[in-house]
Amino acid sequence: MSYNFFAFMDRMKYIKRWQLMRSVREENIMEHSQQVAMFAHVLAVINNKIFGGNADAEKAVLYSVYHECGEVMTGDLPTPIKYFNSNIEGAYKNLESEACDKLLQTLPEELRGELTPCIKPDTESLEYKIMKAADRLAAYVKCLEELRCGNNEFAKAKKSIEKDLLGRNMPEVEYFFDNFLKSISLTLDELDGIY
């Protein structure tokens, strides 16, 4: 018997993000998920090492790796449409949940129990909140990248995402802003210690 789960996961590279925006560089949900995983990992580590928290960094990373997987069936619905009103938002959340259920059926039954918590995580957990902040951080970094290339299409999104991130009252996010974001807008020649 052949199972289709990883064939679907491989298709993440074909799902484009920011579809309603003119982008200097296209981005897909596979590369986005990898960046979110890195950011979630460091946010969990900052939570634990700098602020004395107890985040499970591995769980935050796993949530991140799989956080867009339902989109291989639904596509990436642009944010302004997804959150246009509560009816659309609720219907889309249901659609995403059904897509995740369908994906889980493409795994051998013996593996579903291990992957279900990654694909359908506990949305009340600290690790989920960290993953969601990391997801927004990745979007913020995309805005910085586009603005650095002279694409002002992302100026409003940058302001909105920054307000959202700093309004979450997550000290690990503020620490990331204070210690890492400034260098993201630098060119390769401006980065210290490379050459």
mmCIF file of C-alpha atoms in Angstrom:
data_model
loop_
_atom_site.group_PDB
_atom_site.id
_atom_site.type_symbol
_atom_site.label_atom_id
_atom_site.label_comp_id
_atom_site.label_asym_id
_atom_site.label_seq_id
_atom_site.Cartn_x
_atom_site.Cartn_y
_atom_site.Cartn_z
ATOM 1 C CA MET A 1 0.000 0.000 0.000
ATOM 2 C CA SER A 2 1.176 3.540 -0.742
ATOM 3 C CA TYR A 3 0.349 6.534 1.454
ATOM 4 C CA ASN A 4 0.044 10.042 0.043
ATOM 5 C CA PHE A 5 0.899 12.226 3.049
ATOM 6 C CA PHE A 6 4.417 13.198 2.009
ATOM 7 C CA ALA A 7 3.401 13.602 -1.622
ATOM 8 C CA PHE A 8 0.965 16.247 -0.374
ATOM 9 C CA MET A 9 3.612 17.803 1.903
ATOM 10 C CA ASP A 10 6.011 18.033 -1.027
ATOM 11 C CA ARG A 11 3.441 20.201 -2.807
ATOM 12 C CA MET A 12 3.900 22.940 -0.188
ATOM 13 C CA LYS A 13 6.613 24.349 -2.453
ATOM 14 C CA TYR A 14 3.941 25.166 -5.070
ATOM 15 C CA ILE A 15 1.647 27.170 -2.779
ATOM 16 C CA LYS A 16 2.541 30.837 -3.064
ATOM 17 C CA ARG A 17 2.110 33.355 -0.264
ATOM 18 C CA TRP A 18 1.162 37.025 -0.569
ATOM 19 C CA GLN A 19 -0.917 36.387 -3.692
ATOM 20 C CA LEU A 20 -2.652 39.766 -3.699
ATOM 21 C CA MET A 21 0.619 41.682 -3.277
ATOM 22 C CA ARG A 22 3.234 42.518 -5.876
ATOM 23 C CA SER A 23 6.397 40.904 -4.518
ATOM 24 C CA VAL A 24 9.994 41.405 -5.565
ATOM 25 C CA ARG A 25 10.587 37.766 -4.625
ATOM 26 C CA GLU A 26 7.917 35.101 -4.467
ATOM 27 C CA GLU A 27 7.640 32.986 -1.336
ATOM 28 C CA ASN A 28 6.054 29.555 -0.901
ATOM 29 C CA ILE A 29 4.623 27.938 2.215
ATOM 30 C CA MET A 30 7.405 25.347 2.413
ATOM 31 C CA GLU A 31 10.165 27.948 2.788
ATOM 32 C CA HIS A 32 7.894 30.042 5.002
ATOM 33 C CA SER A 33 7.343 27.066 7.334
ATOM 34 C CA GLN A 34 11.092 26.539 7.670
ATOM 35 C CA GLN A 35 11.586 30.185 8.655
ATOM 36 C CA VAL A 36 8.698 30.004 11.136
ATOM 37 C CA ALA A 37 10.265 26.881 12.667
ATOM 38 C CA MET A 38 13.579 28.700 13.176
ATOM 39 C CA PHE A 39 11.855 31.706 14.724
ATOM 40 C CA ALA A 40 9.637 29.545 16.950
ATOM 41 C CA HIS A 41 12.680 27.646 18.169
ATOM 42 C CA VAL A 42 14.554 30.805 19.134
ATOM 43 C CA LEU A 43 11.460 32.389 20.711
ATOM 44 C CA ALA A 44 11.021 29.277 22.882
ATOM 45 C CA VAL A 45 14.722 29.347 23.816
ATOM 46 C CA ILE A 46 14.485 33.069 24.662
ATOM 47 C CA ASN A 47 11.369 32.351 26.723
ATOM 48 C CA ASN A 48 13.276 29.706 28.690
ATOM 49 C CA LYS A 49 16.817 31.095 28.943
ATOM 50 C CA ILE A 50 16.199 34.842 29.162
ATOM 51 C CA PHE A 51 12.817 34.987 30.881
ATOM 52 C CA GLY A 52 12.820 31.776 32.963
ATOM 53 C CA GLY A 53 9.908 30.206 31.091
ATOM 54 C CA ASN A 54 9.137 26.571 30.372
ATOM 55 C CA ALA A 55 8.300 26.431 26.662
ATOM 56 C CA ASP A 56 8.805 23.110 24.882
ATOM 57 C CA ALA A 57 11.006 24.274 21.985
ATOM 58 C CA GLU A 58 10.678 20.994 20.083
ATOM 59 C CA LYS A 59 6.890 21.165 20.208
ATOM 60 C CA ALA A 60 6.941 24.792 18.993
ATOM 61 C CA VAL A 61 9.162 23.746 16.089
ATOM 62 C CA LEU A 62 6.916 20.815 15.149
ATOM 63 C CA TYR A 63 3.828 23.040 15.258
ATOM 64 C CA SER A 64 5.655 25.399 12.899
ATOM 65 C CA VAL A 65 6.776 22.736 10.449
ATOM 66 C CA TYR A 66 3.175 21.598 9.949
ATOM 67 C CA HIS A 67 1.297 24.891 10.527
ATOM 68 C CA GLU A 68 0.527 25.482 6.819
ATOM 69 C CA CYS A 69 0.075 21.874 5.708
ATOM 70 C CA GLY A 70 -3.693 22.171 5.238
ATOM 71 C CA GLU A 71 -3.016 24.728 2.523
ATOM 72 C CA VAL A 72 -1.900 21.967 0.139
ATOM 73 C CA MET A 73 -5.628 21.318 -0.147
ATOM 74 C CA THR A 74 -7.081 24.801 0.405
ATOM 75 C CA GLY A 75 -4.416 27.077 -1.054
ATOM 76 C CA ASP A 76 -3.251 30.171 0.805
ATOM 77 C CA LEU A 77 -6.248 32.427 1.265
ATOM 78 C CA PRO A 78 -5.009 36.044 1.443
ATOM 79 C CA THR A 79 -5.268 37.613 4.911
ATOM 80 C CA PRO A 80 -7.664 40.442 3.918
ATOM 81 C CA ILE A 81 -10.117 37.848 2.623
ATOM 82 C CA LYS A 82 -9.577 35.330 5.436
ATOM 83 C CA TYR A 83 -10.383 37.932 8.105
ATOM 84 C CA PHE A 84 -12.903 40.017 6.114
ATOM 85 C CA ASN A 85 -15.678 39.093 8.542
ATOM 86 C CA SER A 86 -16.404 36.492 11.218
ATOM 87 C CA ASN A 87 -18.449 34.306 8.860
ATOM 88 C CA ILE A 88 -15.617 33.962 6.347
ATOM 89 C CA GLU A 89 -13.039 33.498 9.104
ATOM 90 C CA GLY A 90 -15.122 30.758 10.766
ATOM 91 C CA ALA A 91 -15.839 28.994 7.486
ATOM 92 C CA TYR A 92 -12.160 29.081 6.531
ATOM 93 C CA LYS A 93 -11.085 27.706 9.928
ATOM 94 C CA ASN A 94 -13.537 24.834 9.421
ATOM 95 C CA LEU A 95 -12.202 24.245 5.912
ATOM 96 C CA GLU A 96 -8.606 24.210 7.201
ATOM 97 C CA SER A 97 -9.572 21.758 9.945
ATOM 98 C CA GLU A 98 -11.269 19.449 7.450
ATOM 99 C CA ALA A 99 -8.232 19.639 5.158
ATOM 100 C CA CYS A 100 -5.989 18.632 8.069
ATOM 101 C CA ASP A 101 -8.312 15.731 8.918
ATOM 102 C CA LYS A 102 -8.187 14.610 5.302
ATOM 103 C CA LEU A 103 -4.382 14.830 5.275
ATOM 104 C CA LEU A 104 -4.153 12.742 8.426
ATOM 105 C CA GLN A 105 -6.134 10.027 6.636
ATOM 106 C CA THR A 106 -3.291 9.805 4.096
ATOM 107 C CA LEU A 107 -0.988 8.391 6.805
ATOM 108 C CA PRO A 108 -0.769 4.824 8.050
ATOM 109 C CA GLU A 109 -3.038 4.477 11.069
ATOM 110 C CA GLU A 110 -0.022 3.608 13.247
ATOM 111 C CA LEU A 111 1.492 7.081 12.594
ATOM 112 C CA ARG A 112 -1.604 9.257 12.902
ATOM 113 C CA GLY A 113 -1.454 9.459 16.682
ATOM 114 C CA GLU A 114 2.060 10.901 16.548
ATOM 115 C CA LEU A 115 1.354 13.435 13.802
ATOM 116 C CA THR A 116 -2.138 14.567 14.810
ATOM 117 C CA PRO A 117 -0.905 16.858 17.646
ATOM 118 C CA CYS A 118 1.540 18.499 15.206
ATOM 119 C CA ILE A 119 -1.045 19.082 12.485
ATOM 120 C CA LYS A 120 -3.937 19.909 14.844
ATOM 121 C CA PRO A 121 -2.129 21.433 17.838
ATOM 122 C CA ASP A 122 -3.441 22.543 21.209
ATOM 123 C CA THR A 123 -4.340 26.143 20.385
ATOM 124 C CA GLU A 124 -4.290 27.123 24.068
ATOM 125 C CA SER A 125 -0.694 26.012 24.623
ATOM 126 C CA LEU A 126 2.286 28.321 25.053
ATOM 127 C CA GLU A 127 3.992 26.542 22.160
ATOM 128 C CA TYR A 128 1.079 27.352 19.839
ATOM 129 C CA LYS A 129 1.208 31.012 20.890
ATOM 130 C CA ILE A 130 4.953 31.022 20.220
ATOM 131 C CA MET A 131 4.389 29.449 16.787
ATOM 132 C CA LYS A 132 1.748 32.072 15.942
ATOM 133 C CA ALA A 133 4.142 34.861 16.970
ATOM 134 C CA ALA A 134 6.881 33.241 14.865
ATOM 135 C CA ASP A 135 4.461 33.092 11.932
ATOM 136 C CA ARG A 136 3.837 36.826 12.249
ATOM 137 C CA LEU A 137 7.577 37.470 12.641
ATOM 138 C CA ALA A 138 8.197 35.677 9.352
ATOM 139 C CA ALA A 139 5.569 37.898 7.701
ATOM 140 C CA TYR A 140 7.229 40.955 9.246
ATOM 141 C CA VAL A 141 10.628 39.892 7.912
ATOM 142 C CA LYS A 142 9.053 39.453 4.467
ATOM 143 C CA CYS A 143 7.803 43.037 4.694
ATOM 144 C CA LEU A 144 11.284 44.269 5.652
ATOM 145 C CA GLU A 145 12.791 42.360 2.719
ATOM 146 C CA GLU A 146 10.325 43.829 0.240
ATOM 147 C CA LEU A 147 10.728 47.359 1.618
ATOM 148 C CA ARG A 148 14.528 47.045 1.449
ATOM 149 C CA CYS A 149 14.118 46.298 -2.260
ATOM 150 C CA GLY A 150 12.051 49.470 -2.743
ATOM 151 C CA ASN A 151 8.658 47.746 -2.828
ATOM 152 C CA ASN A 152 6.382 50.061 -0.842
ATOM 153 C CA GLU A 153 3.470 47.671 -1.389
ATOM 154 C CA PHE A 154 4.416 46.145 1.989
ATOM 155 C CA ALA A 155 4.577 49.383 4.033
ATOM 156 C CA LYS A 156 1.045 49.128 5.479
ATOM 157 C CA ALA A 157 1.436 45.399 6.191
ATOM 158 C CA LYS A 158 4.691 46.086 8.062
ATOM 159 C CA LYS A 159 3.009 48.635 10.347
ATOM 160 C CA SER A 160 0.022 46.380 10.987
ATOM 161 C CA ILE A 161 2.131 43.304 11.733
ATOM 162 C CA GLU A 162 4.521 45.244 13.977
ATOM 163 C CA LYS A 163 1.588 46.596 16.003
ATOM 164 C CA ASP A 164 0.152 43.081 16.295
ATOM 165 C CA LEU A 165 3.466 41.548 17.371
ATOM 166 C CA LEU A 166 4.314 44.181 19.970
ATOM 167 C CA GLY A 167 0.736 44.086 21.271
ATOM 168 C CA ARG A 168 1.009 40.407 22.172
ATOM 169 C CA ASN A 169 2.851 41.206 25.421
ATOM 170 C CA MET A 170 5.364 38.450 24.768
ATOM 171 C CA PRO A 171 8.778 39.440 26.147
ATOM 172 C CA GLU A 172 10.479 36.923 23.853
ATOM 173 C CA VAL A 173 9.082 38.766 20.821
ATOM 174 C CA GLU A 174 10.252 42.125 22.166
ATOM 175 C CA TYR A 175 13.689 40.616 22.831
ATOM 176 C CA PHE A 176 13.807 39.360 19.217
ATOM 177 C CA PHE A 177 12.856 42.829 17.967
ATOM 178 C CA ASP A 178 15.535 44.492 20.101
ATOM 179 C CA ASN A 179 18.334 42.051 19.300
ATOM 180 C CA PHE A 180 17.803 40.582 15.826
ATOM 181 C CA LEU A 181 15.535 42.599 13.556
ATOM 182 C CA LYS A 182 17.800 45.574 12.886
ATOM 183 C CA SER A 183 20.368 43.409 11.085
ATOM 184 C CA ILE A 184 17.749 41.749 8.874
ATOM 185 C CA SER A 185 17.487 44.931 6.802
ATOM 186 C CA LEU A 186 21.251 45.102 6.213
ATOM 187 C CA THR A 187 22.886 44.140 2.941
ATOM 188 C CA LEU A 188 25.448 41.365 2.842
ATOM 189 C CA ASP A 189 28.257 43.955 2.664
ATOM 190 C CA GLU A 190 26.889 45.699 5.766
ATOM 191 C CA LEU A 191 26.794 42.577 7.914
ATOM 192 C CA ASP A 192 29.766 42.531 10.302
ATOM 193 C CA GLY A 193 32.191 39.648 10.426
ATOM 194 C CA ILE A 194 31.337 38.070 7.077
ATOM 195 C CA TYR A 195 34.394 39.216 5.112
#
